[in-house]
XYZ file of C-alpha atoms in Angstrom:
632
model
C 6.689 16.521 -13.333
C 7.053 18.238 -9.948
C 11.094 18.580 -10.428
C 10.832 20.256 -13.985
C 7.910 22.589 -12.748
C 10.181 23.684 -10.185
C 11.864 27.080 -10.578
C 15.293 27.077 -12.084
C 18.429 28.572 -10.879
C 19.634 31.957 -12.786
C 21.927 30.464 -15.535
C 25.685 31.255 -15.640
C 26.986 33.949 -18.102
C 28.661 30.750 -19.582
C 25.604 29.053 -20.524
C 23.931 32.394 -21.779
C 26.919 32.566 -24.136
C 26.580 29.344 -25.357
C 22.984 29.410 -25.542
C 23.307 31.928 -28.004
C 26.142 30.524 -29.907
C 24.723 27.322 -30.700
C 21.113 28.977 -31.554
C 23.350 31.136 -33.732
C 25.289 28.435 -35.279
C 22.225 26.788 -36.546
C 20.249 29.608 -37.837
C 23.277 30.600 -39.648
C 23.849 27.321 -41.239
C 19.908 27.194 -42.441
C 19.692 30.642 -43.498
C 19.204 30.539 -47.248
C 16.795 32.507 -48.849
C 14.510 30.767 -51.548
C 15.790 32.345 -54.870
C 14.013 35.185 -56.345
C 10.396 33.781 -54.767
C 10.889 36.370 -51.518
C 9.586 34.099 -49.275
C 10.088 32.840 -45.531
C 12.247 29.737 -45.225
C 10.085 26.026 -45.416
C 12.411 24.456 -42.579
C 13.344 26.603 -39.547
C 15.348 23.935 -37.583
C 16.682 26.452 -34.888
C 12.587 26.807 -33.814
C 12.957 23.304 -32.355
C 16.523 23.748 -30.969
C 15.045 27.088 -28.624
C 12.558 24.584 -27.830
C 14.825 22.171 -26.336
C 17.330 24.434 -24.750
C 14.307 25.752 -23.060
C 12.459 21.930 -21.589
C 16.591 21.000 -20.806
C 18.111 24.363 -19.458
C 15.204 26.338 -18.073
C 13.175 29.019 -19.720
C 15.684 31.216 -18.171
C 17.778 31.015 -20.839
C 14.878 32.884 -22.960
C 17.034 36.277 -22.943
C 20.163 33.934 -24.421
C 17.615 32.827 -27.144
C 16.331 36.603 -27.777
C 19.797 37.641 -28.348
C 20.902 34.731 -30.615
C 18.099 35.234 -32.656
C 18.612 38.551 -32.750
C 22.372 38.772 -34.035
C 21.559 35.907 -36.656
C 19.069 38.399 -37.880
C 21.042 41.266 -38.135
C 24.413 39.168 -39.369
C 21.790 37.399 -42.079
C 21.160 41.183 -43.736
C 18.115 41.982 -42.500
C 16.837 45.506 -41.051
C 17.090 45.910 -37.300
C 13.640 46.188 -36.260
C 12.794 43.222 -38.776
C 15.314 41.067 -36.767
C 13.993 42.040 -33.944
C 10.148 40.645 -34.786
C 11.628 37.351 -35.784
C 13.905 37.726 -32.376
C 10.439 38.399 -30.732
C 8.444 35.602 -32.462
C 11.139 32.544 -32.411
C 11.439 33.635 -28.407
C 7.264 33.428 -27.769
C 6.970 30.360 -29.771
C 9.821 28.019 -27.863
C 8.544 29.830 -24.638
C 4.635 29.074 -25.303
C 5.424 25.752 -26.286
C 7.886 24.818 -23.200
C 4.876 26.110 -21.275
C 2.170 23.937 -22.297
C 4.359 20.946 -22.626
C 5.607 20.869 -19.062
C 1.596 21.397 -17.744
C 0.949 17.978 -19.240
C 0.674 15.576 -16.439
C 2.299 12.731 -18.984
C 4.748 14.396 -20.465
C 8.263 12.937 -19.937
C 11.040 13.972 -22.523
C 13.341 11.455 -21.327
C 10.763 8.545 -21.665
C 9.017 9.070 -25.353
C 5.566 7.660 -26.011
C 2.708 8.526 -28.052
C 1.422 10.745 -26.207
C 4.480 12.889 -26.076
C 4.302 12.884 -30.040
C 0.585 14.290 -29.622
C 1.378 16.785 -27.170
C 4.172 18.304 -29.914
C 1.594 18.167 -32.482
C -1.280 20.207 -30.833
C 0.968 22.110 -28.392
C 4.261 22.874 -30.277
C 3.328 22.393 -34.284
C -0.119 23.864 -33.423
C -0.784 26.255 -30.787
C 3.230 27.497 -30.544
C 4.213 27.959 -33.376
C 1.289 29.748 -34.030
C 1.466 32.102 -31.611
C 4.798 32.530 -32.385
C 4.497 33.097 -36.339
C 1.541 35.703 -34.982
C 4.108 37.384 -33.556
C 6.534 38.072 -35.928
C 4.049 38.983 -38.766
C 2.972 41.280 -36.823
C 6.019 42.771 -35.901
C 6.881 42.869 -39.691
C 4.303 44.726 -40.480
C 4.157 47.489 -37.602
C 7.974 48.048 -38.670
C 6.747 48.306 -42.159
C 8.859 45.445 -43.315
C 5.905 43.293 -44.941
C 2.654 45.224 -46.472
C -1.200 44.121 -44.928
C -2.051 41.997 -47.767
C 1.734 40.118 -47.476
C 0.654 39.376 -43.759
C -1.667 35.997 -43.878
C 0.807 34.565 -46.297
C 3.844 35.520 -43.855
C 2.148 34.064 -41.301
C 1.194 30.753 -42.725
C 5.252 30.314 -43.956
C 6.281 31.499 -40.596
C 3.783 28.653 -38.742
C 5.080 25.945 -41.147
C 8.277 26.421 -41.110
C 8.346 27.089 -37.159
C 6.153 23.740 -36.585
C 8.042 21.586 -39.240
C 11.548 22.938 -37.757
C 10.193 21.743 -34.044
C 8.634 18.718 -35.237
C 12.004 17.322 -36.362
C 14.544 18.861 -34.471
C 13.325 18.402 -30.739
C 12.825 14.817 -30.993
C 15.979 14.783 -32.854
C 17.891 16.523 -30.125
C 16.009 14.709 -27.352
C 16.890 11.673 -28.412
C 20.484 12.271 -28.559
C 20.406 13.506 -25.212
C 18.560 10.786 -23.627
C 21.120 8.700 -25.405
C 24.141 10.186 -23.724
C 22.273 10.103 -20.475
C 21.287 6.131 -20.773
C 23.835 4.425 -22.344
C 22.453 1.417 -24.562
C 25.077 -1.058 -26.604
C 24.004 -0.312 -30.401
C 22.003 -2.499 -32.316
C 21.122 -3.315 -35.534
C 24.356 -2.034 -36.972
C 24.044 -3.271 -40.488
C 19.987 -3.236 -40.640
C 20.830 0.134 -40.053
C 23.105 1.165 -42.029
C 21.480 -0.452 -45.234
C 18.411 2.014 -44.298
C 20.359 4.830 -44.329
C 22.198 4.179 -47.430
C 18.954 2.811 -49.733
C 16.780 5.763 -48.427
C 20.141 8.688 -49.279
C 20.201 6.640 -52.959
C 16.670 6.678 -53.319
C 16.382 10.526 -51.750
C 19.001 11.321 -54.255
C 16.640 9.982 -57.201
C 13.519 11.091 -55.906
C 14.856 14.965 -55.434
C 17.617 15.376 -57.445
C 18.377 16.379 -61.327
C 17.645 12.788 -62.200
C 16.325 12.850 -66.246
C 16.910 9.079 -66.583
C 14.079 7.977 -68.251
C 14.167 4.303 -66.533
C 14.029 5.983 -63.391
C 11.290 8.128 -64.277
C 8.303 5.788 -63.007
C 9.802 5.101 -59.572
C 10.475 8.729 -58.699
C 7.919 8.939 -56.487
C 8.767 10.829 -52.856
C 6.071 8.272 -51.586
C 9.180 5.582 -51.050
C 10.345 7.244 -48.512
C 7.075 6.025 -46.452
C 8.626 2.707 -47.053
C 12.292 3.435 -45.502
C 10.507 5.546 -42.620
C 8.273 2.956 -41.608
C 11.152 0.292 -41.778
C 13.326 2.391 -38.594
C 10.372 3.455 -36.664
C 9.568 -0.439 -36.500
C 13.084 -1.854 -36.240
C 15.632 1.001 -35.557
C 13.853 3.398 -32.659
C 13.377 6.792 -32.248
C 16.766 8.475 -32.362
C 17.672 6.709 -36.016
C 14.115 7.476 -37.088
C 14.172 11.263 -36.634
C 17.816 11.319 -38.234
C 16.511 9.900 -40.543
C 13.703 11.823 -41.248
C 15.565 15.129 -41.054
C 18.089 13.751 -43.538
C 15.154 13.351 -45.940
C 13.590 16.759 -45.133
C 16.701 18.382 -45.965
C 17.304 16.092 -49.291
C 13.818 17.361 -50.460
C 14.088 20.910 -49.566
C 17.620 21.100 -51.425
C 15.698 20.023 -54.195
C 12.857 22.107 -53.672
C 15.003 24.570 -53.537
C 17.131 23.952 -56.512
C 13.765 22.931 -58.646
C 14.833 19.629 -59.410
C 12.778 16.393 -58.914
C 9.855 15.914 -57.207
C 9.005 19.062 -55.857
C 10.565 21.342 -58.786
C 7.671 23.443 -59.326
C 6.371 23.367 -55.736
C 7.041 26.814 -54.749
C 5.976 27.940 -58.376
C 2.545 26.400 -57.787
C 1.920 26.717 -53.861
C 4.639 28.320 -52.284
C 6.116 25.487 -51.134
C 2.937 24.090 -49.497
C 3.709 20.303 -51.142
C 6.885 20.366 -49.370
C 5.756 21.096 -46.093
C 2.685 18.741 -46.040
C 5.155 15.610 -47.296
C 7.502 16.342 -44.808
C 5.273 16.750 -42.149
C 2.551 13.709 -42.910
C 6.097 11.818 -43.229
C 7.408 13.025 -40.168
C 4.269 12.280 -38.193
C 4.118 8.881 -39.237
C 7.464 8.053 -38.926
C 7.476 9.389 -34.864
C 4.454 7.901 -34.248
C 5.431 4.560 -35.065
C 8.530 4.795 -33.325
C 7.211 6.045 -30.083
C 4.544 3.392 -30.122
C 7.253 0.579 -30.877
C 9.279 1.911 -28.326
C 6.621 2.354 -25.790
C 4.943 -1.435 -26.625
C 8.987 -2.652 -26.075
C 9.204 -0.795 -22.626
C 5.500 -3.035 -21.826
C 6.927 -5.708 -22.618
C 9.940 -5.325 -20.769
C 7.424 -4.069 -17.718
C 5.262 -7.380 -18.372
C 8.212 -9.928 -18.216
C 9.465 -8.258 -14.664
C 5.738 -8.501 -13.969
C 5.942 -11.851 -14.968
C 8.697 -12.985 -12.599
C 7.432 -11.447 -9.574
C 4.089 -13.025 -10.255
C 5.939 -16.664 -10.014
C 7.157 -15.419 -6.332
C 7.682 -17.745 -3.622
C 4.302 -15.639 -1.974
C 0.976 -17.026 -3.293
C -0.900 -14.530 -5.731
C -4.614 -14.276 -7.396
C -5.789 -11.890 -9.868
C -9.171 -11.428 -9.414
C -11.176 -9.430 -11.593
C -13.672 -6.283 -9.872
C -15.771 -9.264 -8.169
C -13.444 -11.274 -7.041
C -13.232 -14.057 -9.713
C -9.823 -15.370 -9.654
C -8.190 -15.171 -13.317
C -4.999 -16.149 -12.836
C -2.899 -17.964 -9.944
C 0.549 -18.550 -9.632
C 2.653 -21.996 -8.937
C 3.406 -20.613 -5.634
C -0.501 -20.501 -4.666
C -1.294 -23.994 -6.422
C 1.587 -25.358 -4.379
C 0.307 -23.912 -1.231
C -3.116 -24.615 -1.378
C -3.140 -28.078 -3.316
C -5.475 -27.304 -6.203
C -5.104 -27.398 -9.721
C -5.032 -24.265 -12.062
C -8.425 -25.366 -13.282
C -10.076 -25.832 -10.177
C -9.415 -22.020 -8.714
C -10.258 -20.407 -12.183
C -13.394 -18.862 -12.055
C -14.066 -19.095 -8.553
C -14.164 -16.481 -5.801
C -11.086 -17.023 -3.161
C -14.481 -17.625 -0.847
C -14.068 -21.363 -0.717
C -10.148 -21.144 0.609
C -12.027 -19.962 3.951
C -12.569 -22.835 6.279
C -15.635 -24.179 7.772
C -17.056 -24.242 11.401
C -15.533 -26.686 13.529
C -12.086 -26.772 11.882
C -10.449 -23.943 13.012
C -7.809 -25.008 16.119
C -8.516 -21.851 18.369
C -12.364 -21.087 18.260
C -15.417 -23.722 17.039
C -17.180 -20.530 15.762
C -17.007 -20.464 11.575
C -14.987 -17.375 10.671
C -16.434 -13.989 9.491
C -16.317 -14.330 5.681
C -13.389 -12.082 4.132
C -14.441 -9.426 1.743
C -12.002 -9.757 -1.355
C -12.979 -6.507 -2.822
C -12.095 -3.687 -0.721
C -12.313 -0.195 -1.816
C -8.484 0.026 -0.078
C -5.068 -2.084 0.763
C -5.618 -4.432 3.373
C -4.171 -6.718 5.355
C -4.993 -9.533 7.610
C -3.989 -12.492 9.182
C -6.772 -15.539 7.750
C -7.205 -19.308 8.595
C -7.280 -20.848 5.203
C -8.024 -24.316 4.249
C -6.394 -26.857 1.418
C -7.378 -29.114 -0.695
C -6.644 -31.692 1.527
C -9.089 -30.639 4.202
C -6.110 -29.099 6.663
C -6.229 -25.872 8.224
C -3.098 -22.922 8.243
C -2.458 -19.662 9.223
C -1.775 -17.292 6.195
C -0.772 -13.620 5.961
C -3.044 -11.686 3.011
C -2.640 -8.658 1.278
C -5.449 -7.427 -0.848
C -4.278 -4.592 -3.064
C -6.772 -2.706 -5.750
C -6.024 -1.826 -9.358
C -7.705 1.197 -10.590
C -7.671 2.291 -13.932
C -7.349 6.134 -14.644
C -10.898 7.529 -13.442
C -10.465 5.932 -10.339
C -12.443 2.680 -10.662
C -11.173 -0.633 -9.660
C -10.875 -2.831 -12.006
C -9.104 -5.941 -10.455
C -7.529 -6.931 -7.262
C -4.357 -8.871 -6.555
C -4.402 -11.532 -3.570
C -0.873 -12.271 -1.823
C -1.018 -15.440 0.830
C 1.654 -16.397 2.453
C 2.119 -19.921 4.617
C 2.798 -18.142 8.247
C 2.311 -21.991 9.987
C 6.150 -21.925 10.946
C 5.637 -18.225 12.469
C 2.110 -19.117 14.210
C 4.403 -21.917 15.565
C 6.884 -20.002 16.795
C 4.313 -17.514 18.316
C 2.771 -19.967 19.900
C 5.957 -21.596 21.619
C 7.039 -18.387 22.610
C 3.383 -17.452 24.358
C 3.804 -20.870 26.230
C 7.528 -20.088 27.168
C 6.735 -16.669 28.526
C 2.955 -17.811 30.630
C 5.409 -20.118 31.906
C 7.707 -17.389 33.194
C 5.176 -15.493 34.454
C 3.340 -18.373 36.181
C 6.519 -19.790 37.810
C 7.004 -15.450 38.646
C 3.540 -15.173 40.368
C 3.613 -18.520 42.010
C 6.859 -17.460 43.485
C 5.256 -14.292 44.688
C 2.261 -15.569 45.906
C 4.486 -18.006 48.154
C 6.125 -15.711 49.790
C 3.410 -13.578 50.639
C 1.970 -16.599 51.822
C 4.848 -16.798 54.008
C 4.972 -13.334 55.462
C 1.225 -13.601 56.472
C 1.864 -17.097 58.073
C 4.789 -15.366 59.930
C 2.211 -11.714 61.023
C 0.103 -14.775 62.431
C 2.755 -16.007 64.438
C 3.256 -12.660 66.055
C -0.692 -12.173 66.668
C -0.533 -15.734 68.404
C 2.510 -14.531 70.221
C 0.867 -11.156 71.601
C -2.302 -13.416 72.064
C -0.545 -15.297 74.624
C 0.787 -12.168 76.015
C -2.635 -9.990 76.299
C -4.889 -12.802 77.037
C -7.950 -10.225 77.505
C -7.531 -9.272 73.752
C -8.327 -13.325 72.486
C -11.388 -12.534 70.697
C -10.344 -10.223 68.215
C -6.781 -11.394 68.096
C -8.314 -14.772 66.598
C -10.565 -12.844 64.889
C -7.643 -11.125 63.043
C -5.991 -14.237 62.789
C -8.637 -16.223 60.983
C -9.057 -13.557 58.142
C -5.207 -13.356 57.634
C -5.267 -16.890 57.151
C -8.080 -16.839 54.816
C -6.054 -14.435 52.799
C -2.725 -16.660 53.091
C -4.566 -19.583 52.004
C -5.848 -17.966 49.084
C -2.078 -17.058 48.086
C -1.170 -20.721 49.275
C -3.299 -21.752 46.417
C -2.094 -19.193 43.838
C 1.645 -20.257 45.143
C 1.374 -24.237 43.717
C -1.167 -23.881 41.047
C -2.110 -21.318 38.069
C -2.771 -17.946 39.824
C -6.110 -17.877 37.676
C -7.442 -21.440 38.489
C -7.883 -20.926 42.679
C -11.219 -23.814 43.021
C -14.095 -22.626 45.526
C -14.191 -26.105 46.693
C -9.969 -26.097 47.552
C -10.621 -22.450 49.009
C -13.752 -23.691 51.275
C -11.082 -26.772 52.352
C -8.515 -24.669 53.321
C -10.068 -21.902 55.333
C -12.155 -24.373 56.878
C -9.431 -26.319 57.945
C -7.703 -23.140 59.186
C -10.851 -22.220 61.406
C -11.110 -25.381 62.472
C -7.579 -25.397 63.887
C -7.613 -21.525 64.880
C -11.009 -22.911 66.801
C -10.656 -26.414 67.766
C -14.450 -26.651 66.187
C -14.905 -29.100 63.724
C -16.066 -28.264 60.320
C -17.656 -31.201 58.498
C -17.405 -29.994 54.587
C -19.279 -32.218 52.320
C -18.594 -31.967 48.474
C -20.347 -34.551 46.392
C -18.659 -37.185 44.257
C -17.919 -36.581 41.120
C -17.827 -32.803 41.342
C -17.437 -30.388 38.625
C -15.200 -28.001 40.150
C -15.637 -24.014 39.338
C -12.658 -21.620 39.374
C -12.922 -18.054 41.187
C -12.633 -14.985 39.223
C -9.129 -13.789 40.406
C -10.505 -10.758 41.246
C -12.926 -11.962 43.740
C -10.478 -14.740 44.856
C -9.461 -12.713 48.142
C -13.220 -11.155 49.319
C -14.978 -14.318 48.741
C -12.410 -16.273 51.130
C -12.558 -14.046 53.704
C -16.815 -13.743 53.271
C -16.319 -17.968 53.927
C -14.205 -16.923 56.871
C -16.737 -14.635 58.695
C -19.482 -17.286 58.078
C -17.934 -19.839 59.072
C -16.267 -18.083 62.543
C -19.987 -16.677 63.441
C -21.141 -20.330 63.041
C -18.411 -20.827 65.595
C -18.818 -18.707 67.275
C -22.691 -18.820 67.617
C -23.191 -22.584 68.182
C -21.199 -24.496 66.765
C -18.096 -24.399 69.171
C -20.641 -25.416 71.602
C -21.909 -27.939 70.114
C -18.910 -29.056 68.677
C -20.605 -29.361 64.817
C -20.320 -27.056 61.829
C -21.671 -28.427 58.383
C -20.572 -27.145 55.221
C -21.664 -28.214 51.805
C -21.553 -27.790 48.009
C -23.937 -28.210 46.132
C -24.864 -27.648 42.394
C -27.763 -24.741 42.129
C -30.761 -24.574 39.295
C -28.662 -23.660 37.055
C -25.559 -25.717 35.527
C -23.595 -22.964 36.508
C -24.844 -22.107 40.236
C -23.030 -23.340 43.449
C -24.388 -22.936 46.537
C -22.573 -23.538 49.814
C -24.638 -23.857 53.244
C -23.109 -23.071 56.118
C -25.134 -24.885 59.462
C -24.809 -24.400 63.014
C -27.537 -26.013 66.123
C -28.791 -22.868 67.171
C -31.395 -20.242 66.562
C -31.217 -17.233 64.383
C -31.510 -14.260 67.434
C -33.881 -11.265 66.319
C -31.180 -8.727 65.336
C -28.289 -10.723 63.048
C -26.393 -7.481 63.208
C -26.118 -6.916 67.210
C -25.545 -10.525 67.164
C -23.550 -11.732 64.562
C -20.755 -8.787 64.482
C -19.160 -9.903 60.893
C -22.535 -9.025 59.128
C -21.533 -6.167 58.516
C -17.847 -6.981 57.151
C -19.578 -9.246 54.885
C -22.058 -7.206 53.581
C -18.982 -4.990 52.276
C -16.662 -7.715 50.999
C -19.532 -9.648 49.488
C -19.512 -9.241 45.610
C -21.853 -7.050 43.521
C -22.833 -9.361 40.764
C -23.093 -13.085 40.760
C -23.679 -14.050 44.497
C -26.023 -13.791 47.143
C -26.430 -14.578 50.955
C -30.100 -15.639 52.562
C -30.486 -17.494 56.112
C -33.167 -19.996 56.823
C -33.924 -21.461 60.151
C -34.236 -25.732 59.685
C -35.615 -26.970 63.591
C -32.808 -26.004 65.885
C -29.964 -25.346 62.947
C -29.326 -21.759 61.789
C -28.679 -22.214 58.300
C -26.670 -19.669 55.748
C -26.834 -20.211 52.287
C -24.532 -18.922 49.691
C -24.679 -18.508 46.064
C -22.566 -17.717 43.419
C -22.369 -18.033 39.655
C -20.846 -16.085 36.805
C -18.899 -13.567 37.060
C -17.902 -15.025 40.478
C -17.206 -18.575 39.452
C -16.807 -19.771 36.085
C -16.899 -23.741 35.762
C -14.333 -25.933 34.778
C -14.869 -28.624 31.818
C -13.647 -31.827 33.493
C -14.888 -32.942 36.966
């Protein structure tokens, strides 16, 4: 519809020309008056021929249309401004008509249906031709062609004519074009040609000079119903509307000549019968054939639909609450159930249940199957068998034409060989990266372990600067050890036990103090949040060097020991020395302050008892610090 709404290019001087040729050509050719009645023509064919050359060419051609009109007129013997009021109302009706035709949202002239055939009826045989016939009375009579009392009936043989003339002729011509345009092998050769010939031989009959008495009784124009009927089921709509227009013209030659079944129609109503016949005969005969051809172009629609239904994807139709009426053999295959046991269900019980799913123990959020729009989602679904596979839906809405949804179509497709894939690839690439960040962790490890053997070498050279070169020393080493971990296990799984080993062990050595670290048997180790893994290790570090330093060197004892807290998920970790806590920890203990800074916000804690002569620190932590592990 957008494309013919569009404005058209100015037509060639060529195609004005011919545009008023062939207009002329067949107004020419129909131009007989009706003898001695003085009346308009019953059948103005060219009325439907504007019509098309307008929908096809553009109602730029109008002024082509004016002017072929207008020259038929005057070559046809009539008075100049009396050619010029038919010019005028032939011109308003094909351009009224074109008008309201294209505004309709379903109008398509290359694809025929019934409600193109009611759009010609109201807008061309009703409202154009009207306007049009309106028109040229009018004209008539302020040219003082036709007198005041002559105008109704002008006008009424003007809109008949005009609306019979479009009524056959368009379709006529439309057909033929769409034929030329989408070539189809012929069919029904000889079914139609027997159609043709009975309904000419009949027509013949029926409208002719026929005084055979035997034929009398079956003289009846109401045959041609019969013939009509028999194309617009079997034939379509192009042999149909030839045929038709054959029969028009059969019946107005005899209408004309007063022979047969409309002899005296103009005598008694002007010509009235004629029309009416032609067009109740017309109408039923277009009908039909659009509706055939439109139910053949639904089926053809429903057997493609048909096909892709039986896809290799999975598909439901469910109706507006999800009841599934109809599943394909790709979705029976897929899920293991039988036609009978889906049919009336909602797509609900495909879902599986808590505890099955290979990623989470949680049940899933139930799916909503009607959503007001598309969607798609990646689902766990379940089969009949009880086993559980990823599947890719799509969940599309049908709405009917106000808008409401009336069913929903369900897609699944079996994306177990694609989760697989994901999954191996996942595994392939955390291996990369752990293998990456072990790497890097090692050799950081390594360039630490080598600062420390400068700081021991300028230790040994500026012997008044021990103290805080070993001080230095010890929280480097925490650090290294913390990347020594990282460097030969997952960087994500460094254990607070294995970190209160190692640094330890490295104070220890750095201190030649030992450090007795008790860890119970069986232990449920915890892992470190990575993000704390460095400040908690060098926290451990100052602890355990001021218990070194205040005590336990002399005394040659440290104790360290882990221990689970009051809550399954609490560790604590005392840190003892023989000594007494002095009244100012700050003055005193010099890394209070360091660890006060590098101890974490949330999830650990630091209080000191005093237990007879041991100084006792005692550290918690617990989520988000730790997190535990599920084997011991």
């Amino acid at each position: 519809m957008t494309n013919r709404r569009q404005s058209s290019p100015p037509p060639s001087l060529s195609a004005l020309a011919a545009t008023a040729l062939l207009y002329m050509a067949l107004a020419e050719t129909m131009a007989t008056p009706l003898p001695g009645q003085g009346l308009e023509q019953l059948l103005q064919p060219a009325s439907g021929l504007a019509l098309v050359l307008l929908i096809v060419g553009g109602r730029p051609l109008a002024p082509a249309l004016f002017m072929g009109s207008l020259f038929s007129g005057l070559l046809a013997g009539e008075a100049p401004l009396a050619a010029l009021a038919q010019a005028l109302g032939t011109v308003t009706a094909a351009w009224v008509s074109c008008v309201l035709l294209l505004r309709q949202p379903d109008f398509d002239p290359d694809h025929p249906n019934f409600k193109v055939i009611q759009h010609v009826l109201l807008w061309v045989c009703g409202i154009g031709a009207g306007t049009g016939a309106v028109v040229a009375s009018t004209g008539l009579l302020l040219a003082g062609e036709i007198t005041p009392s002559a105008w109704t009936e002008h006008l009424l043989h003007g809109w008949l004519s005009g609306s019979l003339g479009s009524l056959l002729i368009a379709p006529l011509a439309m057909s033929y074009r769409r034929t030329l345009r989408l070539a189809e092998p012929l069919r029904r050769m000889n079914e139609g040609l027997l159609v043709w010939v009975l309904s000419m031989a009949i027509a013949v009959v029926i409208f002719g000079n026929t005084h055979n008495p035997m034929l009398a009784p079956f003289t009846n124009a109401y045959w041609m119903f019969l013939f009509v009927s028999w194309s617009g089921a079997r034939l379509g709509l192009l042999s149909t509307t030839g045929l038709l227009c054959m029969i028009a013209l059969q019946a107005l030659w005899g209408t004309y000549q007063r022979t047969g079944f409309f002899a005296r129609d103009i005598a008694t109503n002007h010509g009235f019968g004629y029309w009416s016949y032609t067009m109740i005969l017309s109408v039923v005969g277009l009908s039909l054939a659009a509706y055939i051809a439109e139910r053949r172009r639904q089926k053809a629609a429903l057997r493609v639909a048909a096909i892709a239904f039986e896809c290799q994807e999975g598909m439901l139709i469910t109706d507006e609450q999800a009841v599934i009426l109809q599943a394909n053999q790709s979705f029976l295959r897929m899920s293991g159930y039988e036609a009978s046991e889906v049919l009336g269900k909602t797509p609900h019980f495909l879902q599986p249940a808590a505890g099955t799913l290979p990623d989470s123990p949680e049940p899933p959020a139930p799916l909503d199957f009607t959503p007001r729009h598309a969607l798609q989602c990646r689902e766990w679904l379940r089969r009949k068998s009880g086993e559980v596979y990823p599947a890719w839906i799509t969940l599309s809405p049908v709405q009917d034409p106000q808008a409401h949804t009336t069913h929903y179509v369900v897609t699944m497709t079996d994306i177990t060989d694609l989760h697989q894939q994901e999954a191996q690839r996942r595994q392939r690439e955390q291996a990369q990266r752990d293998a990456l960040v072990q790497e890097v962790h090692h050799r950081i490890k390594n360039n630490l372990q080598g600062i420390m053997g400068m700081l021991r070498t300028l230790d040994h050279q500026h012997p008044d600067l021990h103290g805080p070169i070993t001080q230095v020393i010890g929280q480097i080493h925490s650090i290294s050890v913390i990347h020594g971990l990282q460097g030969r296990a997952n960087a994500d799984r460094v254990r607070l036990c294995e970190l209160t080993c190692a640094v330890a062990a490295g104070i220890e050595s750095l201190w030649h103090t030992p450090i007795h670290v008790d860890i119970p048997t069986p232990w449920q180790a915890c892992r470190i949040s990575p993000t704390e893994a460095v400040p908690v290790a060098l926290v451990l570090n100052e602890l355990m060097i001021n218990a070194v330093k205040h005590g336990g060197q002399e005394h040659q004892d440290v104790q360290v020991t882990l221990r689970k807290g009051a809550q399954p998920d609490q560790i604590h970790i005392t840190i003892a020395n023989p000594g007494q806590w002095p009244a100012s920890p700050v003055s005193s203990k010099g890394g209070q302050g360091l660890v006060s800074a590098l101890m974490p916000r949330n999830g650990a804690a630091l209080t000191r008892t005093q237990l007879a002569h041991w100084a006792v620190l005692r550290l918690e932590f617990s989520p988000p610090v730790i997190h535990l592990e599920t084997a011991p």
